[in-house]
């Protein structure tokens, strides 16, 4: 299967439309259920990090000021991803920042995004909630560092995606649990998940 790029941003707030900017990006490449490559960098977008964000992420103004320029980091990130399809946990958030930060440096961010949050609601309705940490604990996934740092969260999301692909193959018979299947599944209403996966398994 084509490698999938799993991305996570740390940011100064919730929306680039409100002037918020990215402070860190990490991308983990998943192929055949295994992490095969990683990219991570803090970035300096010329904005201040407030105390709440520092407390949440551990990212300080000094760390951001010493980081490479946001435009440089985003161009490197775009080259790393290439044309590969993308995944994030709560992809609506990361997709907005991916597109906004790339637009600032004249790069195209029109990649298809699958969302492990939406997928988990369809595959694991029994989960107490669908936060990344909760799902990682539910499936006994490896933890690789502090939550709310981009690389640790991207790697956790990659492990979750690998678990989903394994379950789609072993529980539902979908031999090709590729990005196209993920995109279709996240658009499927919950009560139609069984019929959708049965159809895909028979294809």
PDB file of N, CA and C in Angstrom, residues 117 120-121 124-139 190:
ATOM      1  N   UNK A 117     -10.013  10.186  14.558  1.00  0.00           N
ATOM      2  CA  UNK A 117     -11.095  10.466  15.504  1.00  0.00           C
ATOM      3  C   UNK A 117     -12.432   9.995  14.924  1.00  0.00           C
ATOM      4  N   UNK A 120     -12.435   6.178  14.630  1.00  0.00           N
ATOM      5  CA  UNK A 120     -12.582   5.470  15.904  1.00  0.00           C
ATOM      6  C   UNK A 120     -14.037   5.433  16.350  1.00  0.00           C
ATOM      7  N   UNK A 121     -14.796   6.476  16.039  1.00  0.00           N
ATOM      8  CA  UNK A 121     -16.221   6.480  16.403  1.00  0.00           C
ATOM      9  C   UNK A 121     -16.986   5.391  15.666  1.00  0.00           C
ATOM     10  N   UNK A 124     -14.782   1.757  16.968  1.00  0.00           N
ATOM     11  CA  UNK A 124     -14.706   1.462  18.404  1.00  0.00           C
ATOM     12  C   UNK A 124     -15.777   2.252  19.175  1.00  0.00           C
ATOM     13  N   UNK A 125     -17.037   2.008  18.858  1.00  0.00           N
ATOM     14  CA  UNK A 125     -18.102   2.768  19.543  1.00  0.00           C
ATOM     15  C   UNK A 125     -18.147   2.498  21.042  1.00  0.00           C
ATOM     16  N   UNK A 126     -17.515   1.411  21.484  1.00  0.00           N
ATOM     17  CA  UNK A 126     -17.523   1.070  22.906  1.00  0.00           C
ATOM     18  C   UNK A 126     -16.521   1.895  23.709  1.00  0.00           C
ATOM     19  N   UNK A 127     -15.641   2.644  23.071  1.00  0.00           N
ATOM     20  CA  UNK A 127     -14.635   3.431  23.788  1.00  0.00           C
ATOM     21  C   UNK A 127     -15.310   4.483  24.663  1.00  0.00           C
ATOM     22  N   UNK A 128     -14.785   4.733  25.861  1.00  0.00           N
ATOM     23  CA  UNK A 128     -15.410   5.735  26.746  1.00  0.00           C
ATOM     24  C   UNK A 128     -15.414   7.128  26.143  1.00  0.00           C
ATOM     25  N   UNK A 129     -14.406   7.456  25.353  1.00  0.00           N
ATOM     26  CA  UNK A 129     -14.382   8.662  24.528  1.00  0.00           C
ATOM     27  C   UNK A 129     -13.372   8.399  23.416  1.00  0.00           C
ATOM     28  N   UNK A 130     -13.192   9.364  22.547  1.00  0.00           N
ATOM     29  CA  UNK A 130     -12.346   9.120  21.378  1.00  0.00           C
ATOM     30  C   UNK A 130     -11.136  10.047  21.348  1.00  0.00           C
ATOM     31  N   UNK A 131     -10.702  10.452  22.545  1.00  0.00           N
ATOM     32  CA  UNK A 131      -9.441  11.176  22.648  1.00  0.00           C
ATOM     33  C   UNK A 131      -8.293  10.229  22.317  1.00  0.00           C
ATOM     34  N   UNK A 132      -7.217  10.799  21.806  1.00  0.00           N
ATOM     35  CA  UNK A 132      -6.090   9.980  21.371  1.00  0.00           C
ATOM     36  C   UNK A 132      -5.508   9.161  22.523  1.00  0.00           C
ATOM     37  N   UNK A 133      -5.323   9.778  23.683  1.00  0.00           N
ATOM     38  CA  UNK A 133      -4.767   9.066  24.823  1.00  0.00           C
ATOM     39  C   UNK A 133      -5.656   7.934  25.308  1.00  0.00           C
ATOM     40  N   UNK A 134      -6.962   8.170  25.295  1.00  0.00           N
ATOM     41  CA  UNK A 134      -7.918   7.135  25.710  1.00  0.00           C
ATOM     42  C   UNK A 134      -7.860   5.937  24.776  1.00  0.00           C
ATOM     43  N   UNK A 135      -7.822   6.198  23.487  1.00  0.00           N
ATOM     44  CA  UNK A 135      -7.783   5.116  22.496  1.00  0.00           C
ATOM     45  C   UNK A 135      -6.457   4.354  22.564  1.00  0.00           C
ATOM     46  N   UNK A 136      -5.371   5.084  22.814  1.00  0.00           N
ATOM     47  CA  UNK A 136      -4.066   4.425  22.955  1.00  0.00           C
ATOM     48  C   UNK A 136      -4.071   3.477  24.151  1.00  0.00           C
ATOM     49  N   UNK A 137      -4.661   3.921  25.266  1.00  0.00           N
ATOM     50  CA  UNK A 137      -4.734   3.064  26.449  1.00  0.00           C
ATOM     51  C   UNK A 137      -5.651   1.866  26.199  1.00  0.00           C
ATOM     52  N   UNK A 138      -6.774   2.096  25.508  1.00  0.00           N
ATOM     53  CA  UNK A 138      -7.727   1.027  25.212  1.00  0.00           C
ATOM     54  C   UNK A 138      -7.069  -0.097  24.418  1.00  0.00           C
ATOM     55  N   UNK A 139      -6.187   0.263  23.496  1.00  0.00           N
ATOM     56  CA  UNK A 139      -5.548  -0.727  22.621  1.00  0.00           C
ATOM     57  C   UNK A 139      -4.127  -1.078  23.059  1.00  0.00           C
ATOM     58  N   UNK A 190     -22.837   5.632  11.175  1.00  0.00           N
ATOM     59  CA  UNK A 190     -22.428   4.536  12.066  1.00  0.00           C
ATOM     60  C   UNK A 190     -23.238   3.266  11.841  1.00  0.00           C
TER      61      UNK A 190
END
